[in-house]
Coordinates of C-alpha atoms in Angstrom, one line a residue:
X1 CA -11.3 -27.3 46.4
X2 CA -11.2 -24.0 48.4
X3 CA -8.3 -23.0 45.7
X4 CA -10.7 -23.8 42.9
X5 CA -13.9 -22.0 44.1
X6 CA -11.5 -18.7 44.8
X7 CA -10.1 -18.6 41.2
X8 CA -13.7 -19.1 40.0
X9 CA -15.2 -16.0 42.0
X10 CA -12.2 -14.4 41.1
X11 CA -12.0 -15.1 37.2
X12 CA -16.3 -14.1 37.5
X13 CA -16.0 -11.0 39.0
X14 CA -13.4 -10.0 36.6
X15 CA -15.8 -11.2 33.9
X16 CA -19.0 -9.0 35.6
X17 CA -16.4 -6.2 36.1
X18 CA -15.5 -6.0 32.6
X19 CA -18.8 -5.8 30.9
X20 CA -19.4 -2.9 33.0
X21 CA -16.7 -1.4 32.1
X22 CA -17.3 -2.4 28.3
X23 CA -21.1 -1.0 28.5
X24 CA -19.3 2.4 30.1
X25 CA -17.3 2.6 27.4
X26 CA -20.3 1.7 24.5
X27 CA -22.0 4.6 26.7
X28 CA -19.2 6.8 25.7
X29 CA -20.1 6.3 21.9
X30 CA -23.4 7.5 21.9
X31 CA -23.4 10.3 18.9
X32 CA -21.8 7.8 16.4
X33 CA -22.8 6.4 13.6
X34 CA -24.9 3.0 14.3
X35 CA -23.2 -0.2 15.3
X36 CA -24.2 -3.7 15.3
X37 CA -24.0 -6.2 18.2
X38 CA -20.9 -6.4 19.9
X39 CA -19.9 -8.2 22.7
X40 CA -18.1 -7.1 25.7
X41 CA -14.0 -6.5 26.2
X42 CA -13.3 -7.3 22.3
X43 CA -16.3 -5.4 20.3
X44 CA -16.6 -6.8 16.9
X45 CA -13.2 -8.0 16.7
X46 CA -14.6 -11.6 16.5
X47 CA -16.7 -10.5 13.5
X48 CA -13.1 -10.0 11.7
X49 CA -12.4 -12.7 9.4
X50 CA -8.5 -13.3 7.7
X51 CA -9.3 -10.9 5.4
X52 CA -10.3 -8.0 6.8
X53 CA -12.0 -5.0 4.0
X54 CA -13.9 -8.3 3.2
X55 CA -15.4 -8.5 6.5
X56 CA -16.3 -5.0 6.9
X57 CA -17.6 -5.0 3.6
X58 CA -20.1 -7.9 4.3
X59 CA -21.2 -5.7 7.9
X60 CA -21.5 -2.3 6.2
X61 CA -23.8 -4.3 3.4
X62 CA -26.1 -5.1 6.4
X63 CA -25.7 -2.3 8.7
X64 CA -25.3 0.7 6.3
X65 CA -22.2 3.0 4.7
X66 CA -21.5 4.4 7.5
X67 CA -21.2 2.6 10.8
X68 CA -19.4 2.2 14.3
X69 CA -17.4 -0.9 14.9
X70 CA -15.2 -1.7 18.4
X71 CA -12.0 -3.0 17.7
X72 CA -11.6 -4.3 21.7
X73 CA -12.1 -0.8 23.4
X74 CA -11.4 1.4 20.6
X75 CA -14.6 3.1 18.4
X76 CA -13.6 3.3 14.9
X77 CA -15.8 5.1 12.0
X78 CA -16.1 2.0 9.1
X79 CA -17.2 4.7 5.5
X80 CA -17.9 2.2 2.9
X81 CA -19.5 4.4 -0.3
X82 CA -18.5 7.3 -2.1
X83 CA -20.2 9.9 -0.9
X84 CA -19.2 8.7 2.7
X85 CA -15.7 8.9 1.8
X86 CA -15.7 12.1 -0.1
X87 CA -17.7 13.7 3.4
X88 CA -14.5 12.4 5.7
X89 CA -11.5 13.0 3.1
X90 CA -13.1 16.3 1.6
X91 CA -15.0 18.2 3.3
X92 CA -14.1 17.4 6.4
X93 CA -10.3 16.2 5.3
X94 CA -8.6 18.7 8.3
X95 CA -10.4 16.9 10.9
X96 CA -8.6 13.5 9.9
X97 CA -5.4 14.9 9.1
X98 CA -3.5 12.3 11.0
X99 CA -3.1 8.8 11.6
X100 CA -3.2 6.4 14.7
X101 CA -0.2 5.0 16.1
X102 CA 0.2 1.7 17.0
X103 CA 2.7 -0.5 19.2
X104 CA 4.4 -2.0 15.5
X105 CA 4.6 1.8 13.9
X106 CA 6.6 2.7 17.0
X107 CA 8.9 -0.4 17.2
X108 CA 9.1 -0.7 13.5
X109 CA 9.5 2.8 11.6
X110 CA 10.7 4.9 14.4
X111 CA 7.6 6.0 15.6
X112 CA 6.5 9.8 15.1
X113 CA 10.2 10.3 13.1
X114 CA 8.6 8.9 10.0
X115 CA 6.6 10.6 7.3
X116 CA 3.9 8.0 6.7
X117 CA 2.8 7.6 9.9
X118 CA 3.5 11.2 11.7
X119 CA 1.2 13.3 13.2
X120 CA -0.5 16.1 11.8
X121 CA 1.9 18.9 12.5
X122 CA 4.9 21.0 11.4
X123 CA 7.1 18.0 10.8
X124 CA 4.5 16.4 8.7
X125 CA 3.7 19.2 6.2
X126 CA 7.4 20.1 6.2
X127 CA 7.9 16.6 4.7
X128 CA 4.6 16.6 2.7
X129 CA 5.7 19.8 1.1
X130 CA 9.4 18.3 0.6
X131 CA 7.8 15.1 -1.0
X132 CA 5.8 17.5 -3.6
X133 CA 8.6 20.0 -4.1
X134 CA 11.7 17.5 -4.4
X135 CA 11.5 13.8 -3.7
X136 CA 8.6 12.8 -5.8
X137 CA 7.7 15.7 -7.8
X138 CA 7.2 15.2 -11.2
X139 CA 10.9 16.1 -12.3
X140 CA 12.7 14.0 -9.9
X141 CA 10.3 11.3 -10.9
X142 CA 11.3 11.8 -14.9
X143 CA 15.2 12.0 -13.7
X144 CA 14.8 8.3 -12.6
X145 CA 13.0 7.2 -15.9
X146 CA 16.6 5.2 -17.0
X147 CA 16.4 3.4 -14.2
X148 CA 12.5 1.9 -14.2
X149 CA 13.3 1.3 -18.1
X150 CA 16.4 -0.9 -17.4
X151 CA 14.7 -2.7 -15.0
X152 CA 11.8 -3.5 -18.0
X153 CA 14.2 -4.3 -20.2
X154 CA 16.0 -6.6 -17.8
X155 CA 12.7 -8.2 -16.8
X156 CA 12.0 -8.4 -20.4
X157 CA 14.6 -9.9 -21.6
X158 CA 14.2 -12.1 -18.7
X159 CA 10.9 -14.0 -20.0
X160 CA 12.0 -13.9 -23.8
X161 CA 15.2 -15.9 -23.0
X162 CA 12.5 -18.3 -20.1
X163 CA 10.1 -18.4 -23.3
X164 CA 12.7 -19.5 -25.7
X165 CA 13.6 -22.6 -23.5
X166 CA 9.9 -23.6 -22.9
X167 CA 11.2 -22.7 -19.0
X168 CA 8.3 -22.1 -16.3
X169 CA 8.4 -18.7 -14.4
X170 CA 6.7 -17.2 -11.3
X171 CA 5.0 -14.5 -12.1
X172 CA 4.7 -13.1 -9.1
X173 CA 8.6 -13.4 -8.2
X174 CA 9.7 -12.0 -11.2
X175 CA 7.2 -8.4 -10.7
X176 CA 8.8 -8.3 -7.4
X177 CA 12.2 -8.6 -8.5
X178 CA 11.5 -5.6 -10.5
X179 CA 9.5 -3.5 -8.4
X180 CA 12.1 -3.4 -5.6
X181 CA 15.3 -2.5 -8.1
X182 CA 13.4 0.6 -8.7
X183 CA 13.2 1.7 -5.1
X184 CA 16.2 0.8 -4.0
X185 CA 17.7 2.2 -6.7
X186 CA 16.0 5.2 -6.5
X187 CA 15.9 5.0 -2.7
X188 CA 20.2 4.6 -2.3
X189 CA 21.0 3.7 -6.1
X190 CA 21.8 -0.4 -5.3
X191 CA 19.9 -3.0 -7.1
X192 CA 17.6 -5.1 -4.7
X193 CA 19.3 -8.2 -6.4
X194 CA 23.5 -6.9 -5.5
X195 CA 24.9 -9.9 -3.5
X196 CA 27.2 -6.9 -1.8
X197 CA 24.8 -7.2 0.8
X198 CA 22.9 -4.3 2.0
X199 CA 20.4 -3.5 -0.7
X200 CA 20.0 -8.1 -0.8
X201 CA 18.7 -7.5 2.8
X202 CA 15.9 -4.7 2.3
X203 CA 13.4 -7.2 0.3
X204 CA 13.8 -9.7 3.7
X205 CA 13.6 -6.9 5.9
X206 CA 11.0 -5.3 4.5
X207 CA 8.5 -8.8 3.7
X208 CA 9.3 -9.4 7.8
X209 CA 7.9 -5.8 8.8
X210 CA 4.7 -6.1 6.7
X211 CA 4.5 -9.6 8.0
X212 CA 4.6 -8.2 11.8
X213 CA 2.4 -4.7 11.1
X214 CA -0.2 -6.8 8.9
X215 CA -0.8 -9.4 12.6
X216 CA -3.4 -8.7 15.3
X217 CA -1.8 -6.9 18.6
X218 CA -3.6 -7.1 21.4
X219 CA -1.5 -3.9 22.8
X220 CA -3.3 -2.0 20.2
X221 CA -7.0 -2.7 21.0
X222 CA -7.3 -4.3 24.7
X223 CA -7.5 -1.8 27.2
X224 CA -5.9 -3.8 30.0
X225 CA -3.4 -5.4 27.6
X226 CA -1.4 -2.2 26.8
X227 CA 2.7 -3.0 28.0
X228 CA 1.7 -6.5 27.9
X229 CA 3.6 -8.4 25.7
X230 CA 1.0 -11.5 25.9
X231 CA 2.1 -12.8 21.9
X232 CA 5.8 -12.2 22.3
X233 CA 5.6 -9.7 19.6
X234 CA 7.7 -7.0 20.8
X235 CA 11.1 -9.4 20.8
X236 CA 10.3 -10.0 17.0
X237 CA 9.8 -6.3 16.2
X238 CA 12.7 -5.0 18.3
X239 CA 15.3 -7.8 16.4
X240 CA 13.3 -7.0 13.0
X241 CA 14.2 -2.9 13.9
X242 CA 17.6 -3.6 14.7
X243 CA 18.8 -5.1 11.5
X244 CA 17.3 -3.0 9.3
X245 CA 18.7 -0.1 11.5
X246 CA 22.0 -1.8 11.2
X247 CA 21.5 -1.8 7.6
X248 CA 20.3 1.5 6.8
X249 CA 23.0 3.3 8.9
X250 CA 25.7 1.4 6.8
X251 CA 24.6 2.7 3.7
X252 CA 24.3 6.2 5.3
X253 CA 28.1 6.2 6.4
X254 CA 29.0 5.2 3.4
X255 CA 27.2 7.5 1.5
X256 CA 28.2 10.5 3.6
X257 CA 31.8 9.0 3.2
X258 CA 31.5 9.5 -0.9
X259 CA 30.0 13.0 -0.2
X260 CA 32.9 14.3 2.1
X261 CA 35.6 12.6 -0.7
X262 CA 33.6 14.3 -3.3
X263 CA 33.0 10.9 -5.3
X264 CA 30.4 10.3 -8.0
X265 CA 29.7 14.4 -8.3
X266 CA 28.7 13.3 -11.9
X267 CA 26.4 11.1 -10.2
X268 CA 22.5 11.9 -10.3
X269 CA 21.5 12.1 -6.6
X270 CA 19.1 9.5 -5.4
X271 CA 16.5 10.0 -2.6
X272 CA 18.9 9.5 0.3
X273 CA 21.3 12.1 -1.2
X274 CA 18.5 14.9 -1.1
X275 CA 17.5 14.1 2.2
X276 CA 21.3 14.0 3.4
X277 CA 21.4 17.9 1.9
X278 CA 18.1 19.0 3.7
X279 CA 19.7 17.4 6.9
X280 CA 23.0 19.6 6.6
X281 CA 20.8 22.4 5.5
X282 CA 21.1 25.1 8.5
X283 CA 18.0 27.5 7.0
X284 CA 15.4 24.1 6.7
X285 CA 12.7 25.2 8.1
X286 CA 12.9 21.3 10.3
X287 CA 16.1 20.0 11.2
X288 CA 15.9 16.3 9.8
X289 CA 17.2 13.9 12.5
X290 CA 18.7 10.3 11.4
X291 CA 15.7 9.2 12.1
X292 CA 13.6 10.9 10.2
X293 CA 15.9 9.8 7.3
X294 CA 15.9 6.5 8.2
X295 CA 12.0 6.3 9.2
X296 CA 11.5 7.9 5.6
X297 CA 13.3 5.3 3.8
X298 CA 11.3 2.4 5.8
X299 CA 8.3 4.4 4.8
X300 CA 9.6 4.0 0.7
X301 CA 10.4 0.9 1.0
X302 CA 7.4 -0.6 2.3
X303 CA 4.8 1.5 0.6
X304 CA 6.9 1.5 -2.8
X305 CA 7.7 -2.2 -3.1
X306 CA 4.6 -4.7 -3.0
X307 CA 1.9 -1.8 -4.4
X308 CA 3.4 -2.0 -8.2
X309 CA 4.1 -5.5 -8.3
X310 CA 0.6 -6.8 -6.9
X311 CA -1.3 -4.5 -9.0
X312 CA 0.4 -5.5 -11.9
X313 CA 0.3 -9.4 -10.7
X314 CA -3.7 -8.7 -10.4
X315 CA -3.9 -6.8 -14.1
X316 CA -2.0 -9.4 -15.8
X317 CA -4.6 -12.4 -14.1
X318 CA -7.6 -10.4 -15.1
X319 CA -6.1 -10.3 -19.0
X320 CA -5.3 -14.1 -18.9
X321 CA -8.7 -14.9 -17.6
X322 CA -10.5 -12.4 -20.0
X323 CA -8.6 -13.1 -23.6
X324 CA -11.1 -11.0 -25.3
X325 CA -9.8 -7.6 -23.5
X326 CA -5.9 -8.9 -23.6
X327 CA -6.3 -9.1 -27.3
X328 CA -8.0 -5.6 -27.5
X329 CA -5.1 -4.3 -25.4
X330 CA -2.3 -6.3 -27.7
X331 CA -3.9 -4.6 -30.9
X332 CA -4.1 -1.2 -29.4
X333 CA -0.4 -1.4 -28.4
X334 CA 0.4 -2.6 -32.0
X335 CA -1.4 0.1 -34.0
X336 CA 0.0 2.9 -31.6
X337 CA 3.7 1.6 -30.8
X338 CA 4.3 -1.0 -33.5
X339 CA 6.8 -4.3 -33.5
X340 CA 9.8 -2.4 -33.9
X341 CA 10.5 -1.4 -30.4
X342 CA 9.6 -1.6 -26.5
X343 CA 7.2 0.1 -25.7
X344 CA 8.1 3.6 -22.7
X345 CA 6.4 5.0 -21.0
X346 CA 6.1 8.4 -22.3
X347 CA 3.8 6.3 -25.0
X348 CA 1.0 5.6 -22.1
X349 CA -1.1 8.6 -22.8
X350 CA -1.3 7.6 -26.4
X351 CA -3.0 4.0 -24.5
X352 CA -6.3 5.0 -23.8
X353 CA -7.4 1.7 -23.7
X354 CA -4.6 0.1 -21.5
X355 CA -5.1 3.2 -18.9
X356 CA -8.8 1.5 -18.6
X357 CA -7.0 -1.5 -17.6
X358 CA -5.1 -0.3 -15.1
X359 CA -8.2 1.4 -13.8
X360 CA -10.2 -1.3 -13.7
X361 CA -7.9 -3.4 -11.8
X362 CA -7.5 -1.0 -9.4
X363 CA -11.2 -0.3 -8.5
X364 CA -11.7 -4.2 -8.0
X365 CA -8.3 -4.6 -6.4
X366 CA -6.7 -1.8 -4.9
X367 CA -3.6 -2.2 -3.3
X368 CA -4.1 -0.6 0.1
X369 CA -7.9 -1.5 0.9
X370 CA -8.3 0.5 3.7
X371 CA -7.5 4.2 4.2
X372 CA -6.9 4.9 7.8
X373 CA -7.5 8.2 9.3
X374 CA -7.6 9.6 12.7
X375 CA -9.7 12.3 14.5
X376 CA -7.5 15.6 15.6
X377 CA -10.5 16.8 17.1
X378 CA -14.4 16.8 18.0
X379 CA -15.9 17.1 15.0
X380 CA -19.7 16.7 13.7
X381 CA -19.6 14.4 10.2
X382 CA -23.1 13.7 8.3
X383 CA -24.9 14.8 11.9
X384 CA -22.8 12.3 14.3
X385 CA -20.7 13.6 16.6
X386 CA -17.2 12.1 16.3
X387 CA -14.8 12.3 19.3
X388 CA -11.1 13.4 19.2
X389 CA -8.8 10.5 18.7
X390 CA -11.4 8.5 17.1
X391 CA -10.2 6.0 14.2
X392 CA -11.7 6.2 10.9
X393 CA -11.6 3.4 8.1
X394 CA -12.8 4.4 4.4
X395 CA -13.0 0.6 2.5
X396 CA -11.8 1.7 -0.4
X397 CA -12.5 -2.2 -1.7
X398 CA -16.0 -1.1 -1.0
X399 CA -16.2 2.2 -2.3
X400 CA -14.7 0.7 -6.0
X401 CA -17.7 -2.0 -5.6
X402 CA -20.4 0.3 -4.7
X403 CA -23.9 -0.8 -6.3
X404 CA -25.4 2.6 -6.9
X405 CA -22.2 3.8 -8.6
X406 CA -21.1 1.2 -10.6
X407 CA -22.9 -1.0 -13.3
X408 CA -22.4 -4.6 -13.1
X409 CA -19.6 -3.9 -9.9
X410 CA -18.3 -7.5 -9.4
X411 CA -17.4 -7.5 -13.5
X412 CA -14.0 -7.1 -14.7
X413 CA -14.7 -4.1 -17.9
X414 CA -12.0 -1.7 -18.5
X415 CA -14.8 -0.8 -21.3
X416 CA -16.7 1.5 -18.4
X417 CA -13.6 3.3 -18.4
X418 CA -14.8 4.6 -22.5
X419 CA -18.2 5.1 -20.9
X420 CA -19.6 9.4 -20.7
X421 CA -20.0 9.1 -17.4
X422 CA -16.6 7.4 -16.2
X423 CA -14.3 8.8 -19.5
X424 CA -12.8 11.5 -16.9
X425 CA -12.3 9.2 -13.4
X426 CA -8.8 9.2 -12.3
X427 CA -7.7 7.4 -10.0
X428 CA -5.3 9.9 -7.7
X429 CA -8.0 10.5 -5.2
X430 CA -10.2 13.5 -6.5
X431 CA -12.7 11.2 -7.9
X432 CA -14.4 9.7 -4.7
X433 CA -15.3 6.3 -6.5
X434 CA -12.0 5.2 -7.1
X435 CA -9.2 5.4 -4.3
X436 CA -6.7 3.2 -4.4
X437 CA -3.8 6.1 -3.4
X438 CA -6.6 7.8 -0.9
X439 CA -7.4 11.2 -1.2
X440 CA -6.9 14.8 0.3
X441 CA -3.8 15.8 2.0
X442 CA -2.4 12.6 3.4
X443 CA -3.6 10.9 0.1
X444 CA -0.2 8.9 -1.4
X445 CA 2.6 11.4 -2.4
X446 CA 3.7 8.3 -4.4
X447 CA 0.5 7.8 -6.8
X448 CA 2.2 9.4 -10.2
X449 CA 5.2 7.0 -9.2
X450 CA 3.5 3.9 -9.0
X451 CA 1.1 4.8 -11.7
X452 CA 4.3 4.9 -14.4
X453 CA 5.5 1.5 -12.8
X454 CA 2.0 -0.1 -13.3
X455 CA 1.1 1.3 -16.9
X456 CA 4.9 0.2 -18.2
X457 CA 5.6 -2.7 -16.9
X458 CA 1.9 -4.1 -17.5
X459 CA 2.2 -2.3 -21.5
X460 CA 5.6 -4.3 -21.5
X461 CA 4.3 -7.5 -20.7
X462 CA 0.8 -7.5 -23.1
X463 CA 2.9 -6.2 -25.9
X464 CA 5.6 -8.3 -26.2
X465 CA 3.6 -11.6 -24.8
X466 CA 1.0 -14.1 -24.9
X467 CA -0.8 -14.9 -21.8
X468 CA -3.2 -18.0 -22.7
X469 CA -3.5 -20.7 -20.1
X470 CA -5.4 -23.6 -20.2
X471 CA -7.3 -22.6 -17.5
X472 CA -8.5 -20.1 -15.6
X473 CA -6.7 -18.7 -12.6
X474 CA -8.6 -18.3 -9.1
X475 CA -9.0 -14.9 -8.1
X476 CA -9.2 -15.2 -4.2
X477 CA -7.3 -12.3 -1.8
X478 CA -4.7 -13.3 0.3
X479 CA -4.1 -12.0 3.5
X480 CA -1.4 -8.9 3.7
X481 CA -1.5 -5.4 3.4
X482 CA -1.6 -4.7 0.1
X483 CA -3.8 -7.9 -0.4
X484 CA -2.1 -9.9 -3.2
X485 CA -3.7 -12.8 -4.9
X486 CA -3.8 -16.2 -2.8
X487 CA -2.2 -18.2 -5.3
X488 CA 1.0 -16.7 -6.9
X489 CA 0.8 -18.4 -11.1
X490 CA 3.6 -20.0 -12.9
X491 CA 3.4 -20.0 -16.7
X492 CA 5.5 -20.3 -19.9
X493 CA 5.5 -17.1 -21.7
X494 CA 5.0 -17.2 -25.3
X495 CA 6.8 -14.5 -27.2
X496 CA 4.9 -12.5 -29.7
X497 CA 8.3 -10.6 -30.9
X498 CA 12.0 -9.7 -29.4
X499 CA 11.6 -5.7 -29.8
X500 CA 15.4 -5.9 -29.1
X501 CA 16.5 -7.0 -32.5
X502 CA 15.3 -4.4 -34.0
X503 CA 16.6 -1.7 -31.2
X504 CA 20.2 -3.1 -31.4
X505 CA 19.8 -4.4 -27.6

């Protein structure tokens, strides 16, 4: 009994101690936007549902745009409208430059040696400007057009052989398939689907590291739970980190093996080949390290994979439960690129209509909800004084559903697209109600990339199908970073025309 009444004063004190340290540290954000009720230790991580954006979404409906939430003991800025977003990613862009780090980042994608996640510094715009200048700049991005065609065609050809023999197909398998031959053929020029084994092994790795990042630590937001490995978290990351290091440095000796034998010079370089010759560079202005290679090609992989094939997943949904714009889209594709060949995707501007699509889709669905942001100083933002270090979360699943902005926000109507005031939105960031690849300086190097994936393969799939099901197809989020439908859909396609007889293919 004496045992039992000791562990109770104990465990009580420790409860009283607590929520005097949690109303020191709620002292500490006085200055910051408003916040609603929190409780002590964990904040408003209890006000967190499975799905995230949609949670903050429902608080920052109540609360206002611009608000304070506590993940545990950390203050984080929640900016859920346009002109909240343009105010942190515009004008005040340099003072969230960088990004936090969390226990997974560093176990997973070697810490401050990647690109996506480093901090704001030399190493960063060294990479940011090599991105721009070499990697993904609009002439590397054209030199790997072949490839993201023969993947379209494959696909293609795919469904048209499926639809032939009345066969059933995931959908969602199939846009997968095809979004991760283009980066890891771009990435280290293997097909995700080899059985040779490396380039078979990034899809696994990469579905486990998304997995892990996407789950609650309590390392990252529990004061007193830092170095504790209470969930067993850090075994998974640290065995998930090993193979695809195991991986990724067999594919490096090789490739430095063909470049010392001088094999494939007639080969066009893929990404790991430029980053190989800025490593042996002795002018770079930064010295990349293996791990900055290898942290870069995590960084491709995970951000390059799952964005093209969920938005296009989510487009081709919205068509099959809205016939009246799929047929619009059909008939614009046939009066501009005909039956006598597959559509490219140099015919996209010539596709006002199926651009609409695209942006429509990714106003109501955008593939990363959240942009997150960090503080590199004290700054003052809309008359609140924001601390160094503090996190900052623009909803972009908000911002595309904001009220005052957009008519009718819950509708799906690429027509508001043809609209005066909406004719000129794009969606790479500079238009603050529509930022599905972010904005400002750390705003997605990969947007033009993904873009051409998206408008193809989606233009691909409306021209040369029919996608009419008897019923209509539930639209609910599933949990995951880039937040892909619930419910993947399995369908017969129905062929409107082979394009390949006519194109000898």
């Amino acid at each position: 009994m004496e045992d039992f009444t000791f562990y109770f004063i104990l465990l009580f004190t420790t409860i009283i101690l607590l929520s005097i340290l949690n109303k020191s540290l709620s002292r500490k954000s006085d200055g910051l936007p408003p916040s609603p009720p929190g409780l002590p230790i964990i904040g408003h991580l209890h006000l967190l549902g499975p799905l995230p954006h949609q949670s903050v979404h429902a608080l920052s409906a109540r609360h206002g745009p611009l608000i304070t939430l506590r993940f545990g003991s950390s203050p984080c800025i929640i900016a859920s409208s346009p002109e909240s977003a343009r105010e942190f990613l515009k004008t005040h862009d340099a003072d969230f430059a960088s990004r936090p780090q969390s226990v997974a980042v560093n176990a997973l994608s070697y810490g401050d040696s990647t690109f996506l996640f480093a901090k704001y510094g030399p190493y960063w715009r060294f990479m940011k400007k090599l991105c721009m200048s070499e990697l993904l700049n609009g002439r590397m991005i054209d030199s790997f057009s072949p490839i993201r065609r023969e993947e379209r065609v494959s696909l293609v050809k795919s469904l048209l052989k499926k639809a032939e023999s009345n066969e059933m197909v995931d959908i969602r398998g199939e846009l997968i398939k095809l979004s991760y031959n283009v980066i890891t053929r771009m990435m280290m020029s293997r097909r995700c689907t080899d059985t040779d084994g490396e380039a078979a092994d990034v899809r696994e790795i990469v579905e486990e590291t998304e997995k892990i990042a996407g789950m609650f630590n309590l390392q990252d937001f529990i004061w007193f739970c830092k170095g504790l490995d209470l969930q067993g978290l850090n075994k998974v990351m640290d065995h998930v980190h090993k193979r695809f290091d195991k991986m990724m440095e067999g594919v490096l000796k090789e490739k430095e093996e063909e470049r010392r034998e001088g094999k494939g010079k007639e080969r066009m370089k893929d990404l790991l080949d430029i980053l190989l010759d800025v490593s042996e560079d002795v002018n770079a202005e930064v010295k990349l390290t293996r791990d900055n290679i290898k942290g870069f090609s995590m960084d491709i992989f995970t951000a390059g994979s799952d964005t093209s094939s969920v938005t296009t997943e989510w487009a081709l949904a919205e068509l099959i439960n809205h016939p009246s714009i799929l047929t619009k889209a059909q008939a614009e594709i046939d009066s501009i690129i005909g039956k006598t060949r597959l559509v490219e995707e140099t015919d996209i501007p010539n596709l006002p209509y199926l651009q609409c699509i695209v942006k429509e889709t990714l106003r109501l669905h955008p593939a990363a909800p959240f942009i997150v942001r960090e503080a590199t100083k004290d700054c003052i933002v809309s008359g609140y004084k924001i601390p160094n270090k503090t996190r900052l979360i623009v909803n972009a699943w908000s911002v595309g559903r904001d009220p005052e902005y957009w008519d009718e926000p819950l509708e799906f109507n690429p027509d508001r697209f043809m609209e005066k005031k909406n004719v000129g939105v794009e969606t790479k960031g500079q238009h603050f109600q529509l930022l599905p690849f972010g904005s400002g300086r750390r705003g997605c190097p990969g947007a033009s990339l993904g873009s051409r994936v998206v408008h193809a393969t989606l233009a691909s799939l409306v021209q040369c199908f029919d996608w009419k099901l008897d019923l209509v197809l539930d639209m609910q989020e599933g949990p995951g970073f880039t937040v892909p439908r619930e419910k993947a859909f399995m369908c017969v396609p129905k062929a409107r025309f082979n394009p390949f007889v006519t194109m000898g293919l």
